[in-house]
Coordinates of C-alpha atoms and ligand atoms in Angstrom, one line a residue:
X1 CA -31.6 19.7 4.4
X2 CA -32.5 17.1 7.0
X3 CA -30.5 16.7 10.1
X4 CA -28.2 13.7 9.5
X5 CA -28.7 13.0 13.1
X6 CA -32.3 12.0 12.6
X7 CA -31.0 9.0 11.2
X8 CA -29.4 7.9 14.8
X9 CA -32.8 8.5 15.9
X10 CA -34.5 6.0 14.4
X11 CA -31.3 3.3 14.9
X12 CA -32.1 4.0 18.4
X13 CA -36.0 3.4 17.9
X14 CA -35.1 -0.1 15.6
X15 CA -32.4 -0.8 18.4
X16 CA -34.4 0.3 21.5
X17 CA -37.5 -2.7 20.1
X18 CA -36.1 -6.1 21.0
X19 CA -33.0 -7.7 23.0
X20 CA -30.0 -9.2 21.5
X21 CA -31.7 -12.4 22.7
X22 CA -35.0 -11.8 21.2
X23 CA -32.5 -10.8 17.4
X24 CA -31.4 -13.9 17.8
X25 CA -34.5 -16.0 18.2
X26 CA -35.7 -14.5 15.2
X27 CA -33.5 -14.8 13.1
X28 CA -31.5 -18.1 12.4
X29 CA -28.9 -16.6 10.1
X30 CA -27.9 -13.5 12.7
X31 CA -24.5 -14.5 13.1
X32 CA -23.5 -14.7 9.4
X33 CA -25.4 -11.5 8.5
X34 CA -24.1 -9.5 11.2
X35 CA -20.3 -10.5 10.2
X36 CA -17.6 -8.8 8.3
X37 CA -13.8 -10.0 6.9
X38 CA -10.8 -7.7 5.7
X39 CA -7.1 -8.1 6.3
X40 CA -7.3 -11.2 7.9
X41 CA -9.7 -10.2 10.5
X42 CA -13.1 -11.6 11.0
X43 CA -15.4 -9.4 13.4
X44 CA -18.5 -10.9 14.5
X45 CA -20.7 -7.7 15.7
X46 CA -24.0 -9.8 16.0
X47 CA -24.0 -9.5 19.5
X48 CA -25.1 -5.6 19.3
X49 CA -28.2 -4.4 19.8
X50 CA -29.1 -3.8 16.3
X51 CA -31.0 -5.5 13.4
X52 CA -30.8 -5.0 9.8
X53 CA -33.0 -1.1 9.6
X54 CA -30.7 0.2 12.7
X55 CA -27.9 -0.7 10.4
X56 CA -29.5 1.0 7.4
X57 CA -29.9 4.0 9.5
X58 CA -26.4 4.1 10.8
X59 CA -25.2 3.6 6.8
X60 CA -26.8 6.1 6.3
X61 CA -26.1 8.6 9.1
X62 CA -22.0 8.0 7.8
X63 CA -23.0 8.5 4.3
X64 CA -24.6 11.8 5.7
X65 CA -22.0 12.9 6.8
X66 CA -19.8 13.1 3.8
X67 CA -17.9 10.4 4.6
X68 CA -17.0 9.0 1.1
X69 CA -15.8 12.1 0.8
X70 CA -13.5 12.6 3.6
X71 CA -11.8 9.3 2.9
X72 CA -10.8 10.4 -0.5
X73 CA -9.8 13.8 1.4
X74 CA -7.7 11.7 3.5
X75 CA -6.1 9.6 1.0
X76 CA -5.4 12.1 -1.5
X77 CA -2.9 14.3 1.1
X78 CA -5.3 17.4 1.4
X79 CA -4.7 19.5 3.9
X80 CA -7.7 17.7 5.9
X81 CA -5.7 18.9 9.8
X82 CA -6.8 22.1 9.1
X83 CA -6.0 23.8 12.5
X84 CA -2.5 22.8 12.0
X85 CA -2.9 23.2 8.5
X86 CA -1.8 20.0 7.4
X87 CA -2.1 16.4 5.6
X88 CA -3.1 13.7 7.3
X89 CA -1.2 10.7 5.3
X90 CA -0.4 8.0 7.4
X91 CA -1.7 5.5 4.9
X92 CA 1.4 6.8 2.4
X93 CA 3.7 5.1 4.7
X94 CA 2.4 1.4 4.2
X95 CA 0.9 1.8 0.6
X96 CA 2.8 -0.8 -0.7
X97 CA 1.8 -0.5 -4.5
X98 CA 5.1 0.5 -6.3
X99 CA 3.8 2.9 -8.5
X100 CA 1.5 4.7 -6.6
X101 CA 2.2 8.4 -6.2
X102 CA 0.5 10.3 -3.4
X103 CA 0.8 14.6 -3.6
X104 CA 1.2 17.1 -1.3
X105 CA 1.5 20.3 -2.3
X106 CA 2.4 19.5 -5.6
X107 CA 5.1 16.9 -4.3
X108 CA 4.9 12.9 -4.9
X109 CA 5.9 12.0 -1.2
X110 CA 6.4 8.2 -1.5
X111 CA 9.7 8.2 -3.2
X112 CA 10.3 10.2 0.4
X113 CA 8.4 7.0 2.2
X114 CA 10.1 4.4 0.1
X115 CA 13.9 6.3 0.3
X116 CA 13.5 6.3 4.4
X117 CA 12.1 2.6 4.5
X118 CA 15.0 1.3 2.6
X119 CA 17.6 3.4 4.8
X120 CA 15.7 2.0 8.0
X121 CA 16.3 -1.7 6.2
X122 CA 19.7 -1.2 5.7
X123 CA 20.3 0.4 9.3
X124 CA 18.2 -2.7 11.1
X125 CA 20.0 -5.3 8.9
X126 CA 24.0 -3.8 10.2
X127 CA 22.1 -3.6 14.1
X128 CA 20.6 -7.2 13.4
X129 CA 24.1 -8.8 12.0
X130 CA 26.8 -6.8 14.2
X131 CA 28.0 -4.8 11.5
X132 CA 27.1 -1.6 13.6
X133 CA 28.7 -2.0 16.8
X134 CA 29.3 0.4 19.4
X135 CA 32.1 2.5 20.1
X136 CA 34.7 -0.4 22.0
X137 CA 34.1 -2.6 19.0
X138 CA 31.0 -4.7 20.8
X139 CA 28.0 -6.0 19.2
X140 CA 24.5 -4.1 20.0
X141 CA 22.7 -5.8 22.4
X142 CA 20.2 -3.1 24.0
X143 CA 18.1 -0.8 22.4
X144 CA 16.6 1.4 24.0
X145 CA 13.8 3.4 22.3
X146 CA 13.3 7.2 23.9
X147 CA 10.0 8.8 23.3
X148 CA 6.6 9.8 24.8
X149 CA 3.3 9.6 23.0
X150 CA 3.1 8.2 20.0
X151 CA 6.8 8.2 19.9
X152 CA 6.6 5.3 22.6
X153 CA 2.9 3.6 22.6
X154 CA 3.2 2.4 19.5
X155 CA 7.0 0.8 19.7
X156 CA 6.1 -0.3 22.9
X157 CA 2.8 -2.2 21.8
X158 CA 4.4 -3.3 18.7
X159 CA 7.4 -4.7 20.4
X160 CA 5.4 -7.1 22.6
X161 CA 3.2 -7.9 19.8
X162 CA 5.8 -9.7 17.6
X163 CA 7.5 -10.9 20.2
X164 CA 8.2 -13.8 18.7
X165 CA 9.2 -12.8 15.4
X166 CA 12.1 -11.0 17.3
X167 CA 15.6 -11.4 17.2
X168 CA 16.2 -12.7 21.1
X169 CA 19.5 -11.8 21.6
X170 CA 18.9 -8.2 21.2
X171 CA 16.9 -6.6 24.4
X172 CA 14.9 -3.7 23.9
X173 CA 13.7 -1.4 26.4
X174 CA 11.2 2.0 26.0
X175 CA 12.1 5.1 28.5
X176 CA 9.1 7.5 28.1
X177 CA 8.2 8.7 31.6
X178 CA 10.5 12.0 32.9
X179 CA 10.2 10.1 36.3
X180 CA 13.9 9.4 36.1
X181 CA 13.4 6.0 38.2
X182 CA 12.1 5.0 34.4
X183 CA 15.6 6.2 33.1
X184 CA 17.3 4.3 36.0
X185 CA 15.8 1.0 35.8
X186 CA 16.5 1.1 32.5
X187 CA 20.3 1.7 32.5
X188 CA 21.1 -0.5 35.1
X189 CA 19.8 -3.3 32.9
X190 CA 21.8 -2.4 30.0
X191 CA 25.9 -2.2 29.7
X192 CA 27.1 0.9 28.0
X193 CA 29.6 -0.2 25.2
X194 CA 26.5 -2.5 23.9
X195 CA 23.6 -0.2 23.8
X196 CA 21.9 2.0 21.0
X197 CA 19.5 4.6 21.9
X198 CA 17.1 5.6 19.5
X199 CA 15.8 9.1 20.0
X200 CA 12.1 9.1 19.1
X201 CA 10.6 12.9 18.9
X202 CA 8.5 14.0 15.5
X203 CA 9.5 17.4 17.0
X204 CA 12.6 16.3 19.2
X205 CA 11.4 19.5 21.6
X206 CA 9.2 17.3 23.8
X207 CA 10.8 18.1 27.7
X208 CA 10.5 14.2 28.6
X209 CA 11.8 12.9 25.7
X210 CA 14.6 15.5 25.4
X211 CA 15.7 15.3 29.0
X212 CA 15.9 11.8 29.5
X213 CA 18.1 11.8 26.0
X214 CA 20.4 14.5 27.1
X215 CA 20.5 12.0 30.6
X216 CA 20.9 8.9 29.2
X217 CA 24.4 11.0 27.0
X218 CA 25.4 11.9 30.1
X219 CA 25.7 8.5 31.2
X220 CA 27.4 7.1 28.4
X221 CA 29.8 9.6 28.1
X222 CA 30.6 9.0 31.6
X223 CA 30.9 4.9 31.4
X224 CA 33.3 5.3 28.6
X225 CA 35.9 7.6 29.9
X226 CA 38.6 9.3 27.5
X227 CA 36.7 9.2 24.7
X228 CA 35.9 12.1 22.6
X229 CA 32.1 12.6 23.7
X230 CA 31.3 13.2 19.7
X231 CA 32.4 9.8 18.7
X232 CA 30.1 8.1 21.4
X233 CA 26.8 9.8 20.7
X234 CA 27.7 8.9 16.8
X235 CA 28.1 5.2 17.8
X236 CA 25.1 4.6 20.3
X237 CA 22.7 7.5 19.4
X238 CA 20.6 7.6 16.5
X239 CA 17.5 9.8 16.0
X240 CA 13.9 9.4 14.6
X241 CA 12.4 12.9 14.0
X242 CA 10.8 15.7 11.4
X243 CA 13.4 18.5 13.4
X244 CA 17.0 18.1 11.4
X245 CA 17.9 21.2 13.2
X246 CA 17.1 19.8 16.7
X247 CA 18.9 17.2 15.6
X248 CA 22.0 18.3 15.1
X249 CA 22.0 20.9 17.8
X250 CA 21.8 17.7 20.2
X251 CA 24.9 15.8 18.9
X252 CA 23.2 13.4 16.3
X253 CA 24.6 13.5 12.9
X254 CA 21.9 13.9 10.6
X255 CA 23.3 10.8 8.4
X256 CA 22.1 8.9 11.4
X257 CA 18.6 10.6 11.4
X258 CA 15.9 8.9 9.8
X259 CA 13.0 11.4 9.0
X260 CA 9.3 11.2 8.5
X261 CA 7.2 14.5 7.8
X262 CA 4.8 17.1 9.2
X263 CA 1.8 15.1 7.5
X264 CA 2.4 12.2 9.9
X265 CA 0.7 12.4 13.3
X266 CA 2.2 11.6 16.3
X267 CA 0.1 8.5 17.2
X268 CA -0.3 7.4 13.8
X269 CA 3.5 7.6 13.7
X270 CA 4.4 3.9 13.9
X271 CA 4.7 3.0 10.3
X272 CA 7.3 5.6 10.0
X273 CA 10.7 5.3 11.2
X274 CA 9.3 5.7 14.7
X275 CA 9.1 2.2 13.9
X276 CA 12.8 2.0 13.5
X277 CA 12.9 -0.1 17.0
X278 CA 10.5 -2.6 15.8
X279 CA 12.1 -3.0 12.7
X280 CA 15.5 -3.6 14.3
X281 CA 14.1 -6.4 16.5
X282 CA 11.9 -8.6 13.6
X283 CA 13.7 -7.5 10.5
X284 CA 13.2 -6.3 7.3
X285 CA 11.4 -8.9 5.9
X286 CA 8.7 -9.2 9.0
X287 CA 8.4 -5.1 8.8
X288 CA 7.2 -5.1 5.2
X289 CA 4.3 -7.7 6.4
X290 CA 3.4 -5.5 8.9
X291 CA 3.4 -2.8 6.5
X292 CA 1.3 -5.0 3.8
X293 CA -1.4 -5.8 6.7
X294 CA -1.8 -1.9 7.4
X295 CA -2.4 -1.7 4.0
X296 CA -4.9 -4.1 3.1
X297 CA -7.0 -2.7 5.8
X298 CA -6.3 0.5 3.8
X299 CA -7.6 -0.6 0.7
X300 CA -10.4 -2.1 2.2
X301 CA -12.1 0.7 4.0
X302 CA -10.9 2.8 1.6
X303 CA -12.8 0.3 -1.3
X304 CA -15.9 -1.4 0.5
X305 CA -19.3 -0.5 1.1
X306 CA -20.3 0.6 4.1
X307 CA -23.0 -1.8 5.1
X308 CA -19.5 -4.6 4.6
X309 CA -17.0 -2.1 5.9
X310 CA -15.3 -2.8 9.1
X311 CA -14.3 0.2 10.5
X312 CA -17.5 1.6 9.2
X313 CA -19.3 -0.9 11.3
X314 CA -17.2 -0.2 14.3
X315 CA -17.4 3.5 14.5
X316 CA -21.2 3.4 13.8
X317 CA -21.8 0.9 16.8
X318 CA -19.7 3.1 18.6
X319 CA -21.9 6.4 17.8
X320 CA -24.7 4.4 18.4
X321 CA -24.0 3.3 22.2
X322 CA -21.9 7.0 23.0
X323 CA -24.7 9.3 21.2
X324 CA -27.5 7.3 21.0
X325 CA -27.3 4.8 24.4
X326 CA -25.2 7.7 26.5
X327 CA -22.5 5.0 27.2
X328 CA -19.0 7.0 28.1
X329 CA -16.6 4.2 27.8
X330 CA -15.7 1.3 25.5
X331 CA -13.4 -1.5 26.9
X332 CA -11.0 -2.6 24.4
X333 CA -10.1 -7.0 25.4
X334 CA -7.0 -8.5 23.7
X335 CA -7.3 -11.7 24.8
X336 CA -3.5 -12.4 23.9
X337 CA -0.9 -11.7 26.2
X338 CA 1.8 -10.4 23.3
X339 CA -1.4 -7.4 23.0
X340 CA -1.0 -6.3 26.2
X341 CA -0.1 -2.8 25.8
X342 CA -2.8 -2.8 23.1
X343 CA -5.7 -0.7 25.1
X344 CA -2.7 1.7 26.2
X345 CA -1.7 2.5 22.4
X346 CA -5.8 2.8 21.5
X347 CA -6.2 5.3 24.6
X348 CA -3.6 8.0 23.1
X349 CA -5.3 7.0 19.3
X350 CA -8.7 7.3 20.2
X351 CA -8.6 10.0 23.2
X352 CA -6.2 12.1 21.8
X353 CA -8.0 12.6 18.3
X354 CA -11.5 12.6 19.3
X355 CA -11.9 14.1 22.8
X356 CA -12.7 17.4 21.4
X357 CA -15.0 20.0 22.9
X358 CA -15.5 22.2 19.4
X359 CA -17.1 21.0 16.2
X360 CA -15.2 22.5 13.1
X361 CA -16.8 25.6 12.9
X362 CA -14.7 25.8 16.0
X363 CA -18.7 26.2 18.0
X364 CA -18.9 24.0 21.5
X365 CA -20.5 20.5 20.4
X366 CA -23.8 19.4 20.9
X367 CA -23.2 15.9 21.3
X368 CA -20.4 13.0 22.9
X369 CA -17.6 13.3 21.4
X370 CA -15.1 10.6 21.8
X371 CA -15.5 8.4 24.4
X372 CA -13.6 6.8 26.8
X373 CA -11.1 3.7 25.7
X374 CA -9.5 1.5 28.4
X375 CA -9.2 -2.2 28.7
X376 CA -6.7 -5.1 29.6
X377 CA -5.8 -8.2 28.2
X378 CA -8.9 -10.9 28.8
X379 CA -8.7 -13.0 31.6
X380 CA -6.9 -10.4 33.8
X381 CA -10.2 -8.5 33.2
X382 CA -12.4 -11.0 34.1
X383 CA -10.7 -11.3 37.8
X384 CA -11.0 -7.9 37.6
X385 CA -13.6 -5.2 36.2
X386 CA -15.6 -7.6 34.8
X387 CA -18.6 -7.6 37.5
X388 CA -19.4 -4.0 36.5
X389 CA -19.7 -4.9 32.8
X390 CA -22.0 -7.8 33.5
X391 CA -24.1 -6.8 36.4
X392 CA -23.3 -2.7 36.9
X393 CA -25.5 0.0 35.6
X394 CA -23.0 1.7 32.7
X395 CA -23.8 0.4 29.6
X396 CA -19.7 -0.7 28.1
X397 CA -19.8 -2.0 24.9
X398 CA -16.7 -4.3 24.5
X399 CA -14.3 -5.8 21.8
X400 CA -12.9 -8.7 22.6
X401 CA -9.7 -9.6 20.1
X402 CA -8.6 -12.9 19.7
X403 CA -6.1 -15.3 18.0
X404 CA -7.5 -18.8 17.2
X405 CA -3.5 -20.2 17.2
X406 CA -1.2 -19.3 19.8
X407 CA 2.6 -19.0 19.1
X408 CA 3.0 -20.8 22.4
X409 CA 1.2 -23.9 22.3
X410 CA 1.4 -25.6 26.0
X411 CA -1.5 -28.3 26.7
X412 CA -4.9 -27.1 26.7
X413 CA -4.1 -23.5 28.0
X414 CA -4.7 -22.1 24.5
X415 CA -8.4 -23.7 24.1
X416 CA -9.3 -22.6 28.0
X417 CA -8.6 -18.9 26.6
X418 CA -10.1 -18.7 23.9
X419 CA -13.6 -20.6 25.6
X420 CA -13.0 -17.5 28.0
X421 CA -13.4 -14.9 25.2
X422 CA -16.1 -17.0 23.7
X423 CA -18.5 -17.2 26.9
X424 CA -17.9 -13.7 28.0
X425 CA -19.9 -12.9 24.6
X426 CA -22.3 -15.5 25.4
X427 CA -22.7 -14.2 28.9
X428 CA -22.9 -10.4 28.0
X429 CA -25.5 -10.8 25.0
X430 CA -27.8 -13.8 26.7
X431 CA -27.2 -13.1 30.8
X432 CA -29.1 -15.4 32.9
X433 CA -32.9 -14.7 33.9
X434 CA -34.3 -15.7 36.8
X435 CA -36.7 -18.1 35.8
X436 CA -33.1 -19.9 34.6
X437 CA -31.7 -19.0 37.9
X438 CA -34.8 -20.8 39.9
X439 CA -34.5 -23.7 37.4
X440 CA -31.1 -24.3 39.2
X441 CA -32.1 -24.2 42.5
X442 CA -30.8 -20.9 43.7
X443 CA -32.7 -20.2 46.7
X444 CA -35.2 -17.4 46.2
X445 CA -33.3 -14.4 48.4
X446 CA -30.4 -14.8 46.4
X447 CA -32.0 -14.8 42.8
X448 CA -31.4 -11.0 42.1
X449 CA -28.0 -11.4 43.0
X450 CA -27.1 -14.3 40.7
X451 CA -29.4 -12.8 37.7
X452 CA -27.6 -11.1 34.4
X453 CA -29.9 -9.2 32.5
X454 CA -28.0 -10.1 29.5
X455 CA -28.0 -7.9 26.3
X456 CA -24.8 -6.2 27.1
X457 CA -23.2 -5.7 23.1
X458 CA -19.4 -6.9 21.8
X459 CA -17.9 -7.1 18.9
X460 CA -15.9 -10.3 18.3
X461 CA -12.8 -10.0 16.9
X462 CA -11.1 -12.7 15.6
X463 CA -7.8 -13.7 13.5
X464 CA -5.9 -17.0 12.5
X465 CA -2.8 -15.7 14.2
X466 CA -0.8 -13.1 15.9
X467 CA 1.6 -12.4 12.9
X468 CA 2.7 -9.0 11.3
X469 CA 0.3 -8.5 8.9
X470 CA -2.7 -9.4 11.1
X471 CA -1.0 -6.6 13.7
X472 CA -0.8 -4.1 11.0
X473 CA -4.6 -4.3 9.9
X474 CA -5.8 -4.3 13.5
X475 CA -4.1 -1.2 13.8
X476 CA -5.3 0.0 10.9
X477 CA -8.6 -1.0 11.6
X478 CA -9.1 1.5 14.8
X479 CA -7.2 4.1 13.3
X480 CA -10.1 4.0 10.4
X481 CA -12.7 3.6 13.2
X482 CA -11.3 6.7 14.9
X483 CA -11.5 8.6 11.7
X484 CA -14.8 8.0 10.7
X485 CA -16.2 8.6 14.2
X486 CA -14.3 12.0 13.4
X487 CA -16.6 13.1 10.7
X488 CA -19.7 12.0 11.8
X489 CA -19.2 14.2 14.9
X490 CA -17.8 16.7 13.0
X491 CA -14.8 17.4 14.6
X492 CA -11.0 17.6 13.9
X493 CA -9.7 14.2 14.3
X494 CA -5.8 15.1 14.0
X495 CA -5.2 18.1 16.2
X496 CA -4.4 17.7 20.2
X497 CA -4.5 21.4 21.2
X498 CA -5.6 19.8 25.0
X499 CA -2.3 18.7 25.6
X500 CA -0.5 22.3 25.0
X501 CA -1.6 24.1 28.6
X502 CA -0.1 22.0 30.5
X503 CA 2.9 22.0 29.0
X504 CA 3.5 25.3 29.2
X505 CA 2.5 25.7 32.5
X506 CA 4.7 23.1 33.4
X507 CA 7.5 25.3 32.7
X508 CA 6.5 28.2 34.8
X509 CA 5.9 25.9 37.8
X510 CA 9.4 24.1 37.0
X511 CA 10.9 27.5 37.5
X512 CA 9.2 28.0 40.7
X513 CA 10.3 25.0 42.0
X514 CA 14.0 25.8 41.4
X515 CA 14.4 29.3 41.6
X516 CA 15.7 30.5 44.2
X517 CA 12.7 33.4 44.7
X518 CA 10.2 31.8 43.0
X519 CA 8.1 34.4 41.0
X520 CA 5.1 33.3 42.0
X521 CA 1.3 34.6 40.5
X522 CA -0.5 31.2 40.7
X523 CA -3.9 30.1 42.3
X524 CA -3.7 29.4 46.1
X525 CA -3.5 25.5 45.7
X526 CA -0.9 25.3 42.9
X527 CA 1.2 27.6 45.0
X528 CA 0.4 25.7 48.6
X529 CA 1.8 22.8 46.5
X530 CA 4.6 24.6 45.4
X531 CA 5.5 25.7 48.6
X532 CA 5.2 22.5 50.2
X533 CA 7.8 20.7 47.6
X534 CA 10.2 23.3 47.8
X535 CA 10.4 23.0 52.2
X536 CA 10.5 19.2 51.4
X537 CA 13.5 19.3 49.4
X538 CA 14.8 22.0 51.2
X539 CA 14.9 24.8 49.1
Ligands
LIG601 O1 1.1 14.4 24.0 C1 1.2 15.3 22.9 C2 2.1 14.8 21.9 O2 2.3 15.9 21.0 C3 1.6 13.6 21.1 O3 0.7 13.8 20.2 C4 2.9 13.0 20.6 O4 2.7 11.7 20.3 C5 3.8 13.2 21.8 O5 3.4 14.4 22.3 C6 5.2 13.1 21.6 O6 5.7 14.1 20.7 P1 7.1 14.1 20.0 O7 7.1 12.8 19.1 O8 7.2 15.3 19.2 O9 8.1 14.0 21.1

């Protein structure tokens, strides 16, 4: 059989032939041809250095690769996590067709889905109207979410997303961090009679989550005095978690537990009731189109061709700058302030499931596996990193996102933003030569500085307006890019054995630090450092 790979190879040689520039001078119609729409999204990905054979070759490299396949895989609930043994259904907990059934091990689980969405509804809508109120007979007006990971990046992003479909008299607030300055801040902002905390752990073992929880009850037993300590956790503690057991060895009654299941990853947890936070702060009603806009992006890469398939696009661009160019980073470019948090939530998605070492034979890869995702919301950027991506030697392919209508219309702010995302395409794919540079009467010494080579590739994301669908199917959207960058590589995309040693080493060196002889047996540094904390706290 022919090495799949040979078909990156001769992307590369179609890509490595002319500049974006020169693409564009030759062919009128670029723009259109290189441009996709699903869910409400339109992605312009003209500005890449590819023409119409480096796309065949990338089709093909996916279809190589079994991807078709794998979808299906996906979809269908088989075991496709199988180093943990387990589905991978996140799409079951937004597919919003009322008959559909989706197995797993012999089990339909979207009655499951549909039971826990309609228990989250009803639990939002008493938060939401003051029909749950806290133990002294007050409304709710804080919620604060407790979780790491994805039990945090998600809510958090979300949160600021749909800020204005939110309910504004309710505050919400995410403690993730075991620095317990996060912890602090937070409760000095809230007042104890009016808070809900919302215990967000898939396996409600995680040590931040867990001890920040067990702080924050603490707290709140201690702010309302003579009051049986049961009754207040039932009042002002609710829990979001696969781990009934943990559960309920913490204090939580498991009627106020709202479960999702083993097949759900962490960081593809937000559609599930680690959503519950969200939910409670746009309703219902808003939830479900946030739900629907996961969905149609769903369908569609689940549906379209590849050549018209926008996550397919995206991941192959991607494989062909990381594998094929050597570029370690992409830089993700929301240019909407309510997305802020939206490079942080891609980091754990994209990092976390593809920065693998082993293929899945379980053999040391040949090639780059995921790269590196960072970014910032637009502008900031540009007074920022942005010199490096224009005039420094690492190749960074960029998405810029943006929103053609603002929630927040004031004067012409709105139309300077968006002209911002627009040029810094321009200015990436085109540069400035300097012939141009001379044309304008920059003196001669100072023509290297001021010249941009140009041909620097984005994809152009763009969308009507911020609302919930649209966020559901940009989510969506990476997820499916994630995935399918997955298989080509030929890794496991839903595993995160990297983040396991330092856990557990965490808890030797915890004991070290406390005890009062600590035991000792580390490397020379680690204990220097150990040693050093221990005389500065004086133990
Ligand atoms: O960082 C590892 C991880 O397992 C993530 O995958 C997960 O999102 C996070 O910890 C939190 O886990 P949990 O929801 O079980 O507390």
């Amino acid at each position: 059989m022919a090495d799949k790979w040979a078909n990156l190879d001769d992307a590369m040689t179609a890509s490595r032939k002319k500049t974006i520039a020169e693409l564009f001078a030759e062919d009128p119609d670029r723009a259109k041809r290189f441009s996709v729409e699903a869910a409400g999204w339109f992605l312009d990905y003209s500005k890449n250095r590819v023409d119409r054979a480096a796309m065949k070759s990338l089709v093909k490299l996916a279809e190589e690769s079994g991807l078709k396949d794998e979808i299906e895989r996906m979809f269908t609930g088989e075991k496709i996590n199988r180093t943990e043994n387990r589905a991978v259904l996140h799409t079951a907990l937004r597919n919003c067709d009322p008959a559909a059934k989706v197995f797993v091990d012999g089990k339909d689980v979207m009655p499951d889905v549909r039971a826990t969405l309609a228990r989250m509804g009803d639990f939002a809508d008493r938060v939401r109207t003051g029909k749950w109120r806290g133990y002294t007979g007050k409304r709710i007006r804080y919620v604060v979410n407790i979780g790491i990971g994805g039990s945090d990046l998600g809510p958090v992003m979300a949160n600021l997303a749909l800020t204005p479909y939110a309910k504004r008299s309710l505050r919400f607030f995410f403690v993730s961090n075991v620095d317990s300055t996060h912890l602090a801040e937070t409760l000095r902002a809230v007042k104890p009679a009016e808070t809900l905390f919302i215990v967000a752990s898939k396996t409600f073992t995680t040590q931040e989550t867990m001890s920040n929880a067990r702080a924050a009850r603490e707290w709140l037993v201690g702010r309302l005095p003579g009051v049986n300590p049961n009754d207040v956790v039932s009042r002002h503690f609710v829990a979001v978690s696969t781990n009934a057991d943990e559960v309920s060895k913490f204090g939580i009654d498991t009627a106020n537990m709202f479960g999702f299941w083993d097949w759900v990853g962490g960081r593809y947890s937000l559609p599930s009731a680690i959503g519950l936070s969200l939910m409670i702060a746009i309703g219902r009603a808003n939830y479900a189109k946030f739900l629907k806009g996961y969905w149609k992006m769903d369908c569609h890469f689940r549906t379209a061709k590849f050549e018209k398939n926008m996550p397919v696009i995206m991941a192959l661009l991607g494989i062909l700058y990381s594998d094929g160019y050597g570029a370690e980073t992409y830089c993700c470019l929301p240019y909407d302030q309510y997305l802020a948090r939206f490079p942080a939530y891609l980091q754990q998605m994209d990092m976390e499931s593809n920065g693998k070492g082993v293929d899945r034979d379980g053999k040391p890869v040949s090639r780059a596996t995921g790269p590196i995702a960072w970014g910032e919301p637009g502008t900031n950027g540009q007074h920022s990193f942005y010199q490096l991506i224009h005039q420094g030697t690492h190749l960074i392919p960029c998405d810029f996102i943006g929103c053609c209508k603002t929630h927040n219309p004031i004067g012409d702010l709105h139309d300077k933003l968006m002209a911002n995302l627009f040029a810094q395409t321009e200015a990436l794919a085109f540069g400035k030569t300097a012939e141009q540079c001379r044309a304008e009467g920059v003196p001669e010494e100072l023509v290297p500085f001021k010249t941009f080579t140009g041909n620097r590739p984005t994809n152009t994301l763009l969308c009507k307006e911020l609302v919930p669908e649209t966020l559901g199917a940009l989510i969506a959207l990476y997820e499916h890019k994630v995935f399918t960058q997955g298989v080509i590589l030929n890794i496991y995309s839903f595993d995160q054995w990297g983040v396991q040693l330092g856990k557990v080493l965490a808890k030797g060196v915890l004991a070290d630090l406390t005890a009062e002889k600590p035991a000792g047996g580390h490397d020379g540094s680690t204990a220097q450092l150990i040693a050093r904390y221990r005389a500065a706290v004086g133990r």
